[in-house]
Amino acid sequence: FFFILFFRSGDDGPDIYKGKICSLKARALLIDMEEGVVNEILQGPLRDVFDGKQLITDVSGSGNNWAVGHKLYGYQYRENIVEKLRKIAEHCDCLQCFFIIHSMGGGTGSGLGTFVLNLLEDEFPEVYRFVTSVYPSGEDDVITSPYNSVLAMKELNEHADCVLPIENESLFDIVNKINQMIHSGKLGSTVKQNSMITSSAGSAKTVQEKPFDAMNNIVANLLLNLTSSARFEGSLNMDLNEISMNLVPFPRLHYLVSSLTPLYTLADVNVPSRRLDQMFSDAFSRDHQLIQADPKHCLYLACALLVRGNVQVSDLRRNIERLKPSLHFVSWNQEGWKTGLCSVPPVGHSHSLLALANNTCVKPTFIELKDRFMKLYKKKAHLHHYLHIDGMEQSCFSEAILSLSDLIEEYNELDATKAGLRTDPPRLKIAV
Amino acid sequence: MSIVTVQLGQCGNQIGHEVFNAICSDVRGTHGLCSKKENESYHDACKERFFSEEESEVPVARAVLVDMEPKVISQTLSIAARSGYWKYGDRSYFCQKQGSGNNWANGYSVLGPRHKEVIMNLVQKEAEKCDRLGGFFTIMSMAGGTGSGLGAFVTQCLRDTFPTSFILNHVIWPYGTGEVIVQNYNSVLTLSHLYQSSDALLVHENDVIHKICAQLMNIKQISFRDVNQVIAHQLGSVFQPTYTGEGSVRYSRNPLGDLVETLVPHPEFKMLGLRNIPQMPENSLAYSTFSWPGLIKHLRQMLIANAKMEEGIDWQVRPPRLGSSIPASHSTNKPLRFNTSVANLVILRGKDVHSIDLGSFQDPSLYTSWLTPQDAFNAWKTPRAFNKYEKSASLVSNSQFLLKPLDNVVGKAWNMFASKAYIHQYTKFGIEEEDFLDSFTALEQVISSYTFL
């Protein structure tokens, strides 16, 4: 069943023949309102993995306009999308989860992407919706990205089970760190080629021509690690629905900071247990996070550690004990750790760790987003591009910013508890 | 009489497998240190209890495996079969694909009712294979979703379907720090529900077993497999055949019933703790010798000082002086660290077992006032050594052993409940705030009862 989760058997021939994947098809639906990217995939090395019928494209794109993506194309392609989703779902014995992968700043990923999110909730209400969202940075060259992001945030608030925000800046920093390591020429330390978190198997280049390839591979590794326990055996399995259950204490607080280690493996170094502990420390260092945030100085609501490879429960416990004192957990979740042990490490590593934190450190990111939105909105800049789309009204904007403000306020209330004195609520009294 | 084991969830299945392994390996072993006839009796009694002889080359465990995801069961079945010495029934399992998501409500209110018929059919089939059904032994963890939630539901079904059978739940108490964030909620819901349908709860705490692995077994990188093997050894030391009465000539045929009747005189007191000594790495066994008086002395002090293992026992703790009138509801005269018992059972296996003096366990000051020591204390013995230990002594105790852990779990769960965190995850599946309150109330009652022993 290892492949079954992400692939289904193709129509003819064996799945794998002589070590090469023959007719497995990805359980995926590719959607883009312009053709360039999808075409590239279909002509690239993975062309056989994607079923030509499982895509929806158009020609002109969404013009970086959430309204175009959500209201215009959403309405236009609704039936088509539902039909294709149903077909894919029919091939599943047991459909557990949807992964939505998109960016927040543009038009299609942001607008049509969140439209699809809504649709999934309507059509498949019991299936979990995990969203990997690339958030725009401050220097984003798309002027309207704050509008698009905030409009999309409202949808994420209301319809996603779990969101893993990603920032390009963090991915870029990780890529640079690896490149520095490779080129530093430290004696005796060579990086194993296929172990880099930025490399995809078969890519022998040390310098990525397209920086986005390396950065995207990091996100791919995130999803691989997230699902490793569902795909491989281990002594303490952690399924996707467990992630949602343990890391989301209140419905809207479902934004998780992710960090991955290791970034690479040195080829010629033995791995004593000290290095294992280093892996745990790294997971809590900002260098390994996929968004710019400072969890150590904010409040943890919950934290999950998904370990892969030859790591046992005693290693887990030792490191949790070691790291706990430097982290602030909310008063009602002082021991808020969810752990998983998967026996099979990623390719090229002996072990790896994915940390997912529900932490109030996402608040600054959202506040910044709100500020950038307000800067544009106060001047009504570019608003007309949105409002002239059918179905789009001023209230969409005001509701969206309200949703974001409410979310920020929820985080504020939790942060306020950090300073206060902890008094345990009195227990129930029983008549003796 | 035969025991049907129900393995629930990842924990239940992983442990169950180690238990059958330990039992089988013990029976096969050549370290019985007793007469051939004795050995054969033991072998037969064990077989009847745990295995059925079908048209198969190897004994088939009397077990039903249940899990809401397939990987663990698949592994468990194949590893058992590969051993060549025993296996599980080819069709004695039920699994789904999605797991329970660590959600007690999902396990109890949704998955339980949905799959009740299939699961109970499997149990019924297994029960029918027994000439005489001695009862059910369920293995589960409290922390997750399947073992805990579905396990509580299945226990209820067992009680409804087999109203006169004995049901013993083996419950794994999770590590204090995080295996599962909602583990305290799941634990409170599980314990309160089990209390209604089960005859007794036999508890193993992960933290305790972990310490045993670290300090007594000298294991450097402790895995769950190590922990499970220690647990399996301890369970084997309780459930392998013994003579339960003075002058018995046959191995007891009703282990579960004997255990429950011996240890649970009152339905308010069902929490059983387990201690087993000695415990050491296998390669040290050959170099160690123990005396029964020494083992008994240690075990008794472990009881009254509430020691979790045989290292670091507090020898300062002494039973209170009798003669002062201590009404049952005011135990303030007793030294705070003293562990008061409702009932105790000592199980002794090995050489010269019949000459042991157990008077120290019959000291009335160990017990509450409402049972005589003759009723409160029992001993089971066999000269047949267990699992390569020349002498092995186990204590199953209905006492304040689990009071502090229980109080901790309820306290943490209550703290979280006060903030309403995660409650929406449970109400989504039909467990409401009132259900939580009922569970809290039930457990505060149990805590109170044990506190004022």
XYZ file of N, CA, C and O in Angstrom, chain B residues 343-420:
312
model
N -6.587 -4.978 48.383
C -6.281 -6.406 48.302
C -5.001 -6.593 47.526
O -4.659 -5.762 46.678
N -4.293 -7.662 47.807
C -3.049 -7.949 47.106
C -2.971 -9.398 46.684
O -3.510 -10.289 47.352
N -2.283 -9.610 45.583
C -2.057 -10.964 45.092
C -0.583 -11.092 44.762
O -0.024 -10.304 44.018
N 0.049 -12.099 45.355
C 1.467 -12.343 45.073
C 1.571 -13.630 44.274
O 0.921 -14.632 44.596
N 2.355 -13.607 43.198
C 2.497 -14.788 42.344
C 3.967 -15.183 42.310
O 4.820 -14.381 41.945
N 4.235 -16.413 42.709
C 5.623 -16.849 42.859
C 5.911 -18.028 41.948
O 5.157 -18.998 41.901
N 7.008 -17.920 41.222
C 7.346 -18.977 40.266
C 8.800 -19.372 40.437
O 9.689 -18.525 40.401
N 9.046 -20.663 40.598
C 10.432 -21.129 40.638
C 10.700 -22.134 41.742
O 9.808 -22.674 42.384
N 11.992 -22.335 41.961
C 12.436 -23.360 42.920
C 11.961 -23.093 44.341
O 11.938 -21.949 44.774
N 11.681 -24.156 45.047
C 11.383 -24.091 46.483
C 10.281 -23.117 46.816
O 10.314 -22.464 47.857
N 9.310 -23.071 45.948
C 8.300 -22.034 46.099
C 7.340 -22.315 47.248
O 6.694 -21.422 47.779
N 7.264 -23.552 47.673
C 6.246 -23.867 48.671
C 6.689 -23.578 50.086
O 5.890 -23.611 51.010
N 7.971 -23.281 50.251
C 8.438 -23.082 51.624
C 8.516 -21.614 51.998
O 9.091 -21.246 52.991
N 7.950 -20.754 51.188
C 8.128 -19.318 51.427
C 7.185 -18.801 52.506
O 5.997 -19.140 52.535
N 7.719 -17.946 53.367
C 6.918 -17.337 54.419
C 6.355 -16.010 53.919
O 7.094 -15.078 53.627
N 5.041 -15.951 53.817
C 4.417 -14.727 53.302
C 3.705 -13.941 54.388
O 2.851 -13.107 54.100
N 4.066 -14.224 55.643
C 3.394 -13.561 56.754
C 3.416 -12.047 56.678
O 2.461 -11.364 57.033
N 4.527 -11.513 56.146
C 4.639 -10.049 56.122
C 3.574 -9.403 55.262
O 3.240 -8.235 55.438
N 3.056 -10.171 54.303
C 1.996 -9.601 53.452
C 0.635 -9.700 54.108
O -0.339 -9.132 53.617
N 0.584 -10.465 55.212
C -0.716 -10.625 55.861
C -0.873 -9.690 57.031
O -1.832 -9.790 57.784
N 0.068 -8.789 57.182
C 0.011 -7.790 58.242
C -1.212 -6.910 58.040
O -1.340 -6.236 57.018
N -2.133 -6.887 59.017
C -3.375 -6.116 58.822
C -3.134 -4.620 58.601
O -3.961 -3.941 57.992
N -2.011 -4.116 59.074
C -1.791 -2.678 58.919
C -1.580 -2.271 57.457
O -1.619 -1.103 57.108
N -1.390 -3.252 56.580
C -1.224 -2.936 55.163
C -2.553 -2.598 54.501
O -2.587 -1.995 53.436
N -3.613 -3.041 55.109
C -4.888 -3.039 54.407
C -5.893 -2.096 55.042
O -5.763 -1.686 56.184
N -6.953 -1.808 54.296
C -8.077 -1.078 54.883
C -8.745 -1.989 55.889
O -8.531 -3.194 55.911
N -9.601 -1.377 56.670
C -10.168 -2.134 57.769
C -11.329 -3.022 57.352
O -11.772 -3.849 58.132
N -11.837 -2.863 56.133
C -13.071 -3.598 55.860
C -12.899 -5.008 55.308
O -13.852 -5.684 54.983
N -11.657 -5.491 55.190
C -11.444 -6.897 54.840
C -10.444 -7.484 55.817
O -9.504 -6.815 56.223
N -10.624 -8.756 56.159
C -9.581 -9.386 56.966
C -8.386 -9.675 56.063
O -8.558 -9.899 54.865
N -7.186 -9.696 56.638
C -6.007 -10.008 55.823
C -6.146 -11.363 55.114
O -5.633 -11.544 54.025
N -6.877 -12.282 55.716
C -7.041 -13.580 55.052
C -7.774 -13.415 53.733
O -7.499 -14.096 52.763
N -8.734 -12.492 53.736
C -9.468 -12.260 52.497
C -8.734 -11.306 51.574
O -8.844 -11.416 50.357
N -8.006 -10.382 52.179
C -7.381 -9.347 51.356
C -6.121 -9.831 50.659
O -5.704 -9.272 49.660
N -5.501 -10.873 51.174
C -4.241 -11.302 50.589
C -4.334 -12.733 50.073
O -4.860 -13.614 50.732
N -3.824 -12.942 48.875
C -3.757 -14.276 48.292
C -2.412 -14.516 47.638
O -1.742 -13.571 47.223
N -2.049 -15.787 47.546
C -0.790 -16.119 46.876
C -1.015 -17.276 45.922
O -1.688 -18.248 46.246
N -0.460 -17.145 44.725
C -0.485 -18.225 43.745
C 0.945 -18.686 43.522
O 1.864 -17.873 43.492
N 1.131 -19.971 43.327
C 2.507 -20.450 43.193
C 2.622 -21.513 42.117
O 1.652 -22.189 41.771
N 3.840 -21.669 41.621
C 4.195 -22.832 40.831
C 5.700 -23.050 40.902
O 6.458 -22.082 40.884
N 6.114 -24.328 41.004
C 7.551 -24.580 41.037
C 8.191 -24.414 39.659
O 9.413 -24.398 39.531
N 7.375 -24.240 38.655
C 7.888 -24.136 37.311
C 8.392 -22.710 37.089
O 7.632 -21.746 37.202
N 9.694 -22.607 36.784
C 10.286 -21.271 36.638
C 9.764 -20.591 35.365
O 9.412 -21.252 34.390
N 9.746 -19.284 35.363
C 9.161 -18.515 34.263
C 10.215 -17.747 33.476
O 11.027 -17.028 34.051
N 10.195 -17.931 32.171
C 10.951 -17.080 31.247
C 12.414 -16.917 31.630
O 12.951 -15.818 31.583
N 13.058 -18.000 31.989
C 14.491 -18.043 32.306
C 14.859 -17.432 33.655
O 16.033 -17.398 34.003
N 13.911 -16.937 34.412
C 14.224 -16.461 35.747
C 14.076 -17.614 36.726
O 13.002 -18.181 36.869
N 15.135 -17.922 37.435
C 15.102 -19.040 38.368
C 14.031 -18.820 39.429
O 13.371 -19.745 39.867
N 13.920 -17.572 39.865
C 12.848 -17.223 40.786
C 12.224 -15.926 40.304
O 12.931 -15.003 39.919
N 10.911 -15.868 40.359
C 10.237 -14.662 39.887
C 9.034 -14.394 40.771
O 8.252 -15.303 41.056
N 8.928 -13.149 41.229
C 7.813 -12.805 42.118
C 7.051 -11.618 41.548
O 7.640 -10.603 41.203
N 5.748 -11.764 41.452
C 4.921 -10.666 40.952
C 3.905 -10.258 41.997
O 3.453 -11.072 42.790
N 3.569 -8.983 41.950
C 2.550 -8.463 42.854
C 1.498 -7.759 42.034
O 1.812 -6.835 41.286
N 0.261 -8.239 42.123
C -0.843 -7.500 41.522
C -1.588 -6.856 42.677
O -2.057 -7.549 43.580
N -1.661 -5.556 42.668
C -2.139 -4.863 43.854
C -3.293 -3.922 43.560
O -3.227 -3.106 42.635
N -4.339 -4.054 44.354
C -5.430 -3.083 44.330
C -5.174 -2.156 45.500
O -5.517 -2.459 46.640
N -4.498 -1.060 45.217
C -4.064 -0.178 46.304
C -3.980 1.238 45.756
O -4.463 1.519 44.668
N -3.320 2.104 46.517
C -3.206 3.490 46.097
C -2.084 3.705 45.080
O -1.722 4.835 44.781
N -1.580 2.595 44.529
C -0.515 2.671 43.521
C -0.807 3.700 42.445
O 0.042 4.431 41.993
N -2.057 3.663 41.963
C -2.378 4.466 40.782
C -3.075 5.763 41.143
O -3.516 6.504 40.258
N -3.160 6.069 42.435
C -3.873 7.269 42.853
C -3.222 8.520 42.288
O -3.873 9.366 41.676
N -1.925 8.638 42.471
C -1.245 9.849 42.011
C -1.297 9.987 40.485
O -1.654 11.045 39.980
N -0.969 8.943 39.725
C -1.083 9.069 38.268
C -2.488 9.447 37.830
O -2.674 10.286 36.946
N -3.493 8.844 38.475
C -4.864 9.145 38.111
C -5.184 10.603 38.398
O -5.774 11.314 37.571
N -4.778 11.049 39.558
C -5.019 12.430 39.937
C -4.335 13.391 38.965
O -4.899 14.410 38.570
N -3.126 13.046 38.553
C -2.390 13.880 37.590
C -3.132 14.004 36.278
O -3.306 15.096 35.740
N -3.548 12.873 35.757
C -4.215 12.873 34.454
C -5.515 13.659 34.520
O -5.816 14.474 33.646
N -6.289 13.436 35.572
C -7.555 14.155 35.702
C -7.295 15.647 35.853
O -7.977 16.473 35.251
N -6.279 15.997 36.633
C -5.938 17.406 36.827
C -5.583 18.089 35.520
O -6.075 19.175 35.201
N -4.722 17.440 34.729
C -4.306 18.054 33.463
C -5.481 18.153 32.500
O -5.648 19.152 31.796
N -6.289 17.111 32.467
C -7.433 17.126 31.566
C -8.396 18.236 31.970
O -8.947 18.942 31.120
N -8.590 18.406 33.253
C -9.509 19.423 33.751
C -9.009 20.815 33.403
O -9.775 21.693 32.985
N -7.717 21.005 33.556
C -7.078 22.266 33.225
C -7.322 22.624 31.762
O -7.658 23.744 31.408
N -7.177 21.637 30.895
C -7.385 21.858 29.472
C -8.867 22.081 29.191
O -9.247 22.942 28.398
N -9.718 21.331 29.897
C -11.157 21.434 29.687
C -11.665 22.821 30.062
O -12.568 23.364 29.434
N -11.060 23.399 31.090
C -11.494 24.723 31.545
C -11.300 25.767 30.451
O -12.035 26.747 30.372
N -10.329 25.567 29.590
C -10.100 26.515 28.511
C -10.856 26.115 27.262
O -10.804 26.795 26.239
N -11.554 24.991 27.321
C -12.332 24.478 26.193
C -11.482 24.097 24.983
O -12.002 23.892 23.889
